[in-house]
Coordinates of C-alpha atoms in Angstrom, one line a residue:
M1 CA -7.4 39.8 56.4
N2 CA -5.6 40.8 53.6
K3 CA -7.1 38.9 50.2
I4 CA -3.8 38.2 49.5
N5 CA -3.0 36.4 52.2
E6 CA -6.0 34.3 52.3
L7 CA -4.8 33.4 48.5
F8 CA -1.5 32.0 49.9
K9 CA -3.2 30.6 52.2
S10 CA -5.5 28.2 50.3
N11 CA -5.1 25.7 48.1
L12 CA -4.6 26.8 44.7
H13 CA -5.9 24.9 41.7
V14 CA -3.6 26.3 39.2
I15 CA -3.8 26.5 35.2
N16 CA -0.8 26.9 33.7
V17 CA -0.4 27.8 29.9
G18 CA 2.6 27.9 27.7
L19 CA 6.2 27.0 29.1
E20 CA 5.6 23.2 31.2
M21 CA 8.5 24.1 33.6
F22 CA 6.7 26.0 35.3
K23 CA 3.6 23.5 36.0
E24 CA 6.7 21.5 37.4
D25 CA 7.6 24.2 40.4
I26 CA 3.8 24.4 41.1
L27 CA 4.2 21.0 41.8
K28 CA 6.4 21.1 43.5
Q29 CA 5.4 23.3 46.5
K30 CA 2.3 20.6 46.4
G31 CA -0.1 22.7 44.4
S32 CA -3.0 21.7 41.7
V33 CA -1.9 21.7 38.4
A34 CA -3.7 21.0 35.2
H35 CA -1.1 22.2 31.6
L36 CA -2.2 23.7 28.6
E37 CA 0.0 23.2 25.7
W38 CA -0.1 26.8 23.3
R39 CA 1.6 27.6 21.3
P40 CA 2.3 31.5 19.6
P41 CA 0.3 31.1 16.2
G42 CA 3.2 30.3 13.3
G43 CA 5.8 29.4 16.7
G44 CA 5.9 32.9 17.4
K45 CA 7.4 34.1 13.9
P46 CA 6.2 37.2 12.0
E47 CA 6.4 35.6 8.7
L48 CA 4.0 32.8 9.6
I49 CA 1.9 35.4 11.8
S50 CA 1.9 37.7 7.9
A51 CA 1.0 34.8 6.0
L52 CA -2.2 33.2 8.1
D53 CA -3.2 37.0 8.8
R54 CA -3.6 36.6 4.8
L55 CA -5.0 33.6 4.5
E56 CA -7.9 34.8 6.7
K57 CA -9.0 37.9 5.0
P58 CA -12.4 37.1 3.4
E59 CA -12.0 36.9 0.5
I60 CA -9.2 34.6 -0.2
L61 CA -10.7 32.2 3.3
E62 CA -13.7 31.9 1.0
K63 CA -11.9 30.4 -1.7
I64 CA -9.6 28.2 1.2
E65 CA -12.8 26.3 3.0
A66 CA -14.2 26.1 -0.6
A67 CA -11.6 24.0 -2.1
N68 CA -11.0 22.3 1.6
K69 CA -15.0 20.8 1.6
L70 CA -14.2 19.5 -1.8
A71 CA -11.0 17.7 -0.7
V72 CA -12.2 16.6 2.0
E73 CA -15.4 15.2 0.4
R74 CA -13.0 13.7 -2.6
I75 CA -11.4 12.1 0.3
V76 CA -14.5 10.6 2.2
N77 CA -15.7 9.3 -1.2
S78 CA -13.0 7.7 -2.9
Q79 CA -13.4 4.3 -3.3
P80 CA -10.8 2.7 -3.5
V81 CA -11.2 -0.8 -4.9
L82 CA -7.7 -3.7 -5.4
I83 CA -8.9 -4.7 -9.4
G84 CA -5.7 -6.4 -9.8
F85 CA -1.4 -7.3 -9.8
D86 CA 1.1 -6.9 -12.2
Q87 CA 4.5 -6.5 -12.8
A88 CA 6.1 -3.0 -13.1
I89 CA 6.7 -2.1 -16.0
N90 CA 3.8 -3.6 -17.4
V91 CA 1.7 -0.7 -15.4
V92 CA 2.8 2.4 -13.4
P93 CA 3.7 5.2 -15.5
G94 CA 6.9 5.9 -16.4
M95 CA 8.4 2.8 -15.4
T96 CA 11.7 1.5 -17.6
K97 CA 13.8 -1.0 -16.7
T98 CA 16.5 1.3 -15.5
T99 CA 14.3 3.5 -13.4
I100 CA 14.6 2.3 -9.6
L101 CA 11.9 4.0 -8.1
H102 CA 12.3 5.4 -3.9
A103 CA 10.0 6.6 -1.3
G104 CA 10.0 10.2 -0.5
P105 CA 10.7 13.3 -2.1
P106 CA 13.1 13.6 -4.8
I107 CA 17.2 12.6 -3.8
T108 CA 20.1 11.2 -5.7
W109 CA 22.2 8.2 -5.4
D110 CA 25.2 10.6 -3.6
R111 CA 22.5 11.6 -0.8
M112 CA 20.4 8.4 0.0
S113 CA 20.7 7.3 3.3
G114 CA 22.3 4.1 4.0
P115 CA 19.0 1.9 3.8
M116 CA 17.9 3.3 0.5
K117 CA 21.4 1.9 -0.6
G118 CA 21.2 -1.4 0.0
A119 CA 17.6 -1.0 -0.7
V120 CA 18.9 0.7 -4.6
T121 CA 22.0 -2.3 -5.0
G122 CA 19.9 -4.7 -4.3
A123 CA 17.3 -4.1 -6.8
L124 CA 20.0 -4.3 -9.5
V125 CA 21.4 -7.4 -8.9
F126 CA 17.7 -8.6 -8.5
E127 CA 16.9 -7.6 -12.4
G128 CA 20.4 -8.6 -13.8
L129 CA 21.5 -4.8 -14.0
A130 CA 24.5 -6.4 -11.9
K131 CA 26.2 -9.4 -10.7
D132 CA 27.0 -8.0 -7.7
L133 CA 27.1 -5.6 -5.1
E134 CA 30.1 -4.1 -5.6
E135 CA 29.3 -3.5 -9.5
A136 CA 25.4 -2.2 -8.4
E137 CA 27.0 0.5 -6.5
A138 CA 29.4 1.6 -9.6
L139 CA 25.7 1.4 -11.6
A140 CA 23.9 3.6 -9.5
A141 CA 26.8 5.7 -9.5
S142 CA 27.0 6.2 -13.1
G143 CA 24.2 8.3 -14.4
E144 CA 22.7 5.5 -16.1
I145 CA 20.0 5.1 -13.8
T146 CA 16.9 7.0 -13.4
F147 CA 15.9 7.5 -9.3
S148 CA 12.2 8.8 -9.1
P149 CA 9.5 9.3 -6.3
C150 CA 7.3 6.2 -6.2
H151 CA 4.6 9.2 -5.3
E152 CA 5.5 11.2 -9.5
H153 CA 4.6 7.7 -10.8
N154 CA 1.4 7.1 -8.8
C155 CA 2.9 4.8 -6.4
V156 CA 3.6 4.5 -2.4
G157 CA 6.2 2.5 -1.1
S158 CA 7.3 1.6 2.5
M159 CA 10.4 2.2 4.0
A160 CA 12.6 2.5 1.0
G161 CA 10.1 2.4 -1.1
V162 CA 12.5 1.2 -3.9
T163 CA 10.3 -0.9 -6.6
S164 CA 12.4 -1.6 -9.5
A165 CA 10.2 -3.1 -12.9
S166 CA 10.4 -6.8 -12.8
M167 CA 8.0 -6.6 -9.2
F168 CA 4.5 -7.1 -8.8
M169 CA 2.4 -4.4 -8.2
H170 CA -1.7 -3.6 -5.7
I171 CA -3.4 -2.1 -8.2
V172 CA -5.9 -0.1 -7.0
E173 CA -8.8 1.5 -8.8
N174 CA -10.7 4.4 -7.4
R175 CA -14.3 3.6 -8.4
T176 CA -15.3 7.1 -7.9
Y177 CA -13.1 9.3 -9.2
G178 CA -11.5 6.7 -12.0
N179 CA -7.5 7.3 -10.9
I180 CA -5.5 4.3 -10.2
A181 CA -2.7 3.5 -7.2
Y182 CA 0.4 1.5 -7.3
T183 CA 2.3 -0.5 -4.6
N184 CA 4.1 -3.4 -4.3
L185 CA 4.4 -7.0 -2.1
S186 CA 5.1 -7.2 1.0
E187 CA 8.9 -9.5 1.6
Q188 CA 6.9 -10.4 5.5
L189 CA 10.7 -11.0 7.1
S190 CA 12.5 -8.0 8.9
K191 CA 15.5 -9.0 6.3
I192 CA 14.0 -6.9 3.6
L193 CA 15.1 -5.5 0.8
R194 CA 13.0 -2.6 1.7
M195 CA 14.6 -2.1 5.0
G196 CA 18.1 -1.8 2.9
A197 CA 18.9 -5.4 3.0
N198 CA 20.5 -6.9 0.2
D199 CA 21.9 -10.0 0.9
E200 CA 21.5 -13.6 -0.7
T201 CA 18.1 -14.5 0.8
V202 CA 16.8 -11.1 0.2
I203 CA 17.4 -11.9 -3.5
A204 CA 15.9 -15.3 -3.5
R205 CA 12.3 -14.2 -1.8
L206 CA 11.6 -11.3 -4.3
N207 CA 12.9 -13.8 -7.0
W208 CA 10.1 -16.1 -5.7
M209 CA 7.6 -12.8 -5.3
R210 CA 8.4 -12.9 -9.3
D211 CA 7.7 -16.1 -10.1
V212 CA 5.2 -17.8 -8.0
L213 CA 3.9 -15.3 -5.6
G214 CA 3.4 -12.5 -8.2
P215 CA 1.7 -14.0 -10.8
M216 CA -0.5 -16.4 -8.7
L217 CA -2.3 -13.7 -7.0
R218 CA -2.1 -12.1 -11.2
E219 CA -4.5 -14.8 -12.1
A220 CA -6.3 -15.6 -9.1
M221 CA -7.5 -11.6 -9.7
R222 CA -8.8 -12.3 -13.1
H223 CA -11.3 -14.6 -10.8
S224 CA -12.7 -11.3 -9.0
E225 CA -15.2 -10.0 -11.2
N226 CA -15.5 -7.4 -9.2
G227 CA -12.3 -6.1 -6.6
I228 CA -11.9 -6.7 -3.4
D229 CA -13.5 -3.3 -2.0
L230 CA -10.8 -2.1 0.4
R231 CA -12.5 1.0 2.2
L232 CA -14.8 -1.8 3.6
M233 CA -12.4 -4.3 4.9
L234 CA -9.9 -1.3 6.1
S235 CA -13.5 0.0 8.3
Q236 CA -13.7 -3.7 9.0
A237 CA -9.8 -4.1 10.2
L238 CA -9.6 -1.2 12.3
H239 CA -12.9 -2.5 14.1
M240 CA -11.0 -5.6 15.0
G241 CA -7.7 -4.1 16.2
D242 CA -5.3 -2.6 13.8
E243 CA -4.4 0.8 13.0
C244 CA -3.1 -0.7 9.4
H245 CA 0.1 1.2 9.4
N246 CA 2.2 -1.0 11.7
R247 CA -0.1 -3.5 13.3
N248 CA -2.4 -5.9 11.0
N249 CA -3.4 -8.8 12.5
A250 CA -7.4 -8.3 11.1
G251 CA -6.7 -6.3 7.8
T252 CA -3.8 -9.0 6.5
T253 CA -6.9 -11.7 7.5
L254 CA -9.5 -9.9 5.6
L255 CA -7.7 -9.6 2.6
I256 CA -6.4 -13.2 2.2
Q257 CA -9.3 -14.4 3.7
A258 CA -10.9 -12.6 0.5
L259 CA -7.9 -13.6 -2.0
T260 CA -8.2 -17.1 -0.5
P261 CA -11.0 -18.6 -3.3
L262 CA -9.2 -16.6 -5.6
I263 CA -6.2 -18.5 -5.1
L264 CA -7.7 -21.7 -5.4
K265 CA -8.8 -21.0 -8.4
T266 CA -5.7 -21.2 -10.5
G267 CA -3.5 -23.7 -12.4
F268 CA -0.8 -23.2 -9.9
T269 CA 0.2 -26.5 -8.2
T270 CA -0.9 -27.8 -4.4
E271 CA 2.4 -27.3 -3.8
Q272 CA 3.2 -23.8 -4.9
K273 CA -0.2 -22.4 -3.7
I274 CA 1.1 -24.1 -0.1
E275 CA 4.0 -21.9 -0.1
V276 CA 1.8 -18.9 -0.4
F277 CA -0.2 -19.1 2.4
E278 CA 2.7 -19.8 4.4
F279 CA 4.5 -16.5 3.1
V280 CA 0.9 -15.1 3.6
A281 CA 1.3 -16.8 7.5
S282 CA 5.0 -15.8 7.9
S283 CA 3.7 -11.7 8.9
D284 CA 1.4 -10.0 9.0
Y285 CA 2.3 -7.1 7.5
F286 CA 1.4 -8.8 4.2
S287 CA -1.7 -6.3 3.9
G288 CA 0.3 -3.3 5.2
P289 CA 1.1 -2.5 1.4
T290 CA -2.4 -3.0 0.6
W291 CA -3.8 0.5 3.1
M292 CA -1.1 2.3 1.1
A293 CA -2.5 2.1 -1.2
L294 CA -5.5 2.5 -1.0
C295 CA -4.8 5.8 1.1
K296 CA -2.3 6.9 -1.7
C297 CA -5.5 5.8 -4.2
A298 CA -8.0 8.5 -1.7
L299 CA -5.8 11.5 -1.9
D300 CA -4.6 11.3 -4.9
A301 CA -8.4 12.2 -6.2
A302 CA -7.5 15.4 -3.5
H303 CA -4.9 16.6 -4.8
G304 CA -4.3 20.1 -7.1
I305 CA -7.9 21.7 -5.7
E306 CA -6.8 25.5 -6.8
H307 CA -6.3 26.9 -2.9
S308 CA -6.9 24.2 -1.0
T309 CA -4.0 23.8 2.2
I310 CA -5.0 20.2 3.1
V311 CA -2.0 18.3 3.1
T312 CA -1.8 14.8 0.2
T313 CA 1.7 13.9 0.5
M314 CA 3.7 12.8 3.3
A315 CA 6.6 10.9 2.7
R316 CA 10.4 10.9 3.1
N317 CA 13.4 9.2 2.1
G318 CA 15.6 9.5 5.4
V319 CA 17.1 12.3 4.6
E320 CA 14.5 14.7 3.8
F321 CA 11.2 15.0 4.7
G322 CA 8.1 16.4 2.1
I323 CA 4.9 17.1 2.0
R324 CA 2.8 18.3 -0.9
V325 CA -0.8 20.3 -0.2
S326 CA -3.9 19.8 -2.3
G327 CA -3.7 23.7 -3.5
M328 CA -0.1 23.1 -5.4
P329 CA -0.7 20.9 -9.1
G330 CA 2.1 18.2 -9.5
N331 CA 5.1 18.1 -7.6
T332 CA 5.9 20.2 -5.9
W333 CA 7.4 19.3 -2.4
F334 CA 8.4 21.8 0.5
T335 CA 10.5 19.0 2.7
G336 CA 12.3 19.5 5.9
P337 CA 15.9 16.9 7.4
A338 CA 14.2 13.5 8.9
Q339 CA 13.6 13.1 12.4
K340 CA 14.4 10.6 14.3
V341 CA 12.4 7.2 15.4
I342 CA 11.5 7.1 19.2
G343 CA 10.9 3.7 20.4
P344 CA 12.3 -0.1 21.3
M345 CA 15.3 -1.1 19.4
F346 CA 15.6 -4.9 18.9
A347 CA 17.6 -7.2 21.2
G348 CA 21.0 -6.3 20.3
Y349 CA 21.0 -2.9 18.7
K350 CA 21.0 0.9 20.2
P351 CA 19.6 4.4 19.0
E352 CA 22.8 5.2 17.8
D353 CA 22.5 2.7 15.3
A354 CA 19.0 3.0 14.2
G355 CA 18.6 5.3 10.7
L356 CA 16.2 8.3 10.1
D357 CA 12.4 8.5 9.6
I358 CA 12.2 7.0 5.7
G359 CA 9.2 5.5 3.9
D360 CA 5.5 6.7 1.5
S361 CA 3.6 4.6 5.0
A362 CA 3.3 7.6 6.5
I363 CA 0.2 8.4 3.3
T364 CA -2.2 6.1 6.1
E365 CA -1.8 8.5 8.7
T366 CA -1.9 11.6 6.0
Y367 CA -5.6 9.8 4.9
G368 CA -6.1 9.3 8.6
I369 CA -5.1 5.2 9.8
G370 CA -2.1 4.7 11.2
G371 CA -0.5 7.5 13.7
F372 CA -3.8 8.9 13.9
A373 CA -6.1 6.2 14.4
M374 CA -3.8 4.4 17.4
A375 CA -7.1 4.2 19.3
T376 CA -7.9 1.7 17.4
A377 CA -5.4 -0.4 18.2
P378 CA -4.4 0.0 21.9
A379 CA -1.6 -3.3 21.6
I380 CA 0.3 -1.0 19.2
V381 CA 2.6 0.8 21.8
A382 CA 4.1 -3.0 22.7
L383 CA 5.7 -2.6 19.3
V384 CA 6.5 1.1 18.9
G385 CA 6.3 2.3 22.8
G386 CA 4.4 4.2 24.9
T387 CA 1.2 3.4 26.7
V388 CA -3.1 2.6 26.1
D389 CA -3.6 6.3 26.8
E390 CA -1.5 7.9 24.7
A391 CA -2.3 5.7 21.6
M392 CA -6.4 6.9 22.8
N393 CA -5.4 10.8 23.2
Y394 CA -3.3 10.7 19.6
S395 CA -6.2 10.2 17.8
V396 CA -8.1 12.9 20.3
K397 CA -5.3 15.4 19.1
M398 CA -5.2 14.8 15.4
K399 CA -8.5 16.0 15.1
E400 CA -7.1 19.3 16.1
I401 CA -5.1 20.2 12.7
T402 CA -7.7 17.6 10.7
T403 CA -10.5 19.1 9.0
A404 CA -13.1 16.6 8.9
E405 CA -14.0 12.6 10.2
N406 CA -14.4 10.3 7.9
P407 CA -17.7 8.7 8.1
N408 CA -16.7 5.6 6.2
V409 CA -13.9 4.4 8.6
T410 CA -14.3 4.8 12.6
I411 CA -13.0 4.6 15.9
P412 CA -14.6 2.5 18.3
L413 CA -13.3 4.0 21.4
L414 CA -14.4 6.8 20.1
N415 CA -18.3 6.5 19.4
F416 CA -17.6 5.6 16.7
S417 CA -16.3 9.1 15.6
G418 CA -14.4 9.5 12.1
I419 CA -10.8 9.2 11.5
P420 CA -9.4 12.4 11.4
T421 CA -9.7 13.3 8.3
G422 CA -8.0 16.5 5.6
I423 CA -4.7 17.9 7.7
D424 CA -4.5 21.5 7.3
I425 CA -1.3 23.0 7.3
R426 CA -2.7 26.7 8.6
K427 CA -4.0 24.5 11.3
V428 CA -0.3 22.8 12.2
A429 CA 1.0 26.2 12.0
Q430 CA -1.3 27.6 14.3
T431 CA -1.2 25.4 17.4
G432 CA 1.9 23.7 16.3
I433 CA 0.5 20.6 16.8
L434 CA 2.6 18.0 14.6
P435 CA 0.9 14.7 12.4
V436 CA 2.0 11.3 14.5
I437 CA 3.2 8.8 12.1
N438 CA 4.1 5.1 13.8
T439 CA 6.3 3.5 11.8
A440 CA 9.3 0.7 11.5
I441 CA 13.1 1.6 12.2
A442 CA 15.9 0.7 9.3
H443 CA 19.6 0.3 10.3
K444 CA 21.6 3.2 9.2
A445 CA 24.1 0.8 7.5
P446 CA 23.4 -0.5 4.0
G447 CA 21.9 -4.2 4.0
I448 CA 21.4 -4.6 7.8
G449 CA 17.4 -4.4 8.0
M450 CA 14.4 -4.0 10.8
I451 CA 16.2 -3.1 14.1
G452 CA 12.7 -1.3 15.9
A453 CA 10.2 0.5 15.5
G454 CA 8.7 3.9 17.0
I455 CA 6.7 7.5 16.8
T456 CA 8.1 9.9 15.4
H457 CA 6.6 13.9 13.4
P458 CA 7.7 15.6 10.7
P459 CA 9.9 18.5 10.8
V460 CA 8.2 21.9 11.7
D461 CA 9.9 22.7 8.3
C462 CA 7.0 21.2 5.5
F463 CA 4.7 23.1 6.8
E464 CA 6.1 26.9 7.1
K465 CA 7.7 26.1 3.9
A466 CA 3.9 25.8 2.6
L467 CA 2.3 28.5 4.4
L468 CA 4.9 30.8 2.6
A469 CA 3.8 29.2 -0.2
L470 CA 0.5 29.1 -0.8
S471 CA -0.3 33.0 1.1
E472 CA 1.9 34.2 -2.4
N473 CA 0.1 32.1 -4.9
I474 CA -3.4 32.2 -4.0
Q475 CA -4.7 35.4 -5.7

């Protein structure tokens, strides 16, 4: 019998490379097929292929590999320790009474998204700079307020990220390298400033956080001799089922367990202490900002290493997604359009109600937790959608675009392998695999707040721009 005829009469076992539509056709013919995801390097774009080729030259590649090794060592060896709390005006570099820090890359008032505008106007009322939201809008547009990214002030801020002078901040010190990172406190509920809500209940909560919660935490930490080792606590939280971006049940338990003896030593009344404990118990997200500061503290230690292609920042402002790369020192941002977040919505809301991806909380994925560590937290799919298998696969897939594994923070279900660490823009461009981020969804209009959660990815534009810039600058 002709070999071709034998082929067509036999049971086919096909490996399909590239276009997935061919896999579907084979399945319709009752064939067995495995699909191999593959895209041409650089998306097939000549300028990106040329840039990748240039970075592969032996004399350049040697410099990149040495720089990336150093960058990843700094991330892995960083030991972020919570050493205190204080108001932003007292500790944040460059903060003034008329400064508003925000999430993501730089943006002006006229271009801000609805959630960010809602948070800004609420913060201006909270600070007493405007008597109501209408006056706050006029002030924000007047040019009298300085807007600046949190990341450019050693800070991170979740969702809108809006941080003003009176807000209390975590103070996290990198015991290995000496740098400091800051982030503000969790507001706990879904109708909160960072989600764009700004009514009188939001302002009242912020006032209480300024007058009771913040001062109590500040005094409590003064009773701590050595601070709180956050890296050790993070590792424990992941072993207990958190991924420490959107699931923080274990992390919050561990953090308040460490803080409670210190809080009890403060001079505040029993009633005030009960208020604080009830506030912490109202949402597991209390420790969410803490992990963001840990990640920022570690990644800042790896920023500014000449020739490095490691990503040290991923952040979004609701309009643009921006990244910073270690080998481009200072505040060089590479941006692309913010993406939609796909996931379950709260009852009564539809996908078209959602604002675009927003927040500095993708610093967690930049470090290697959050979406990169969903294998530690299969229960997260109840919040962000998808399946347990998908959650596991995300953690495996992210190893293809990272440089190393962090042995200090491990994933039990993957044989205690370290979290994927050190996103390399070259690997993103070569594979076409984009970092995965799990995140909350804010309503697109100001004043409403959180309406869901889900999964998103950065735009490829960020990585393409960074790759081209690095290839031009590296000598």
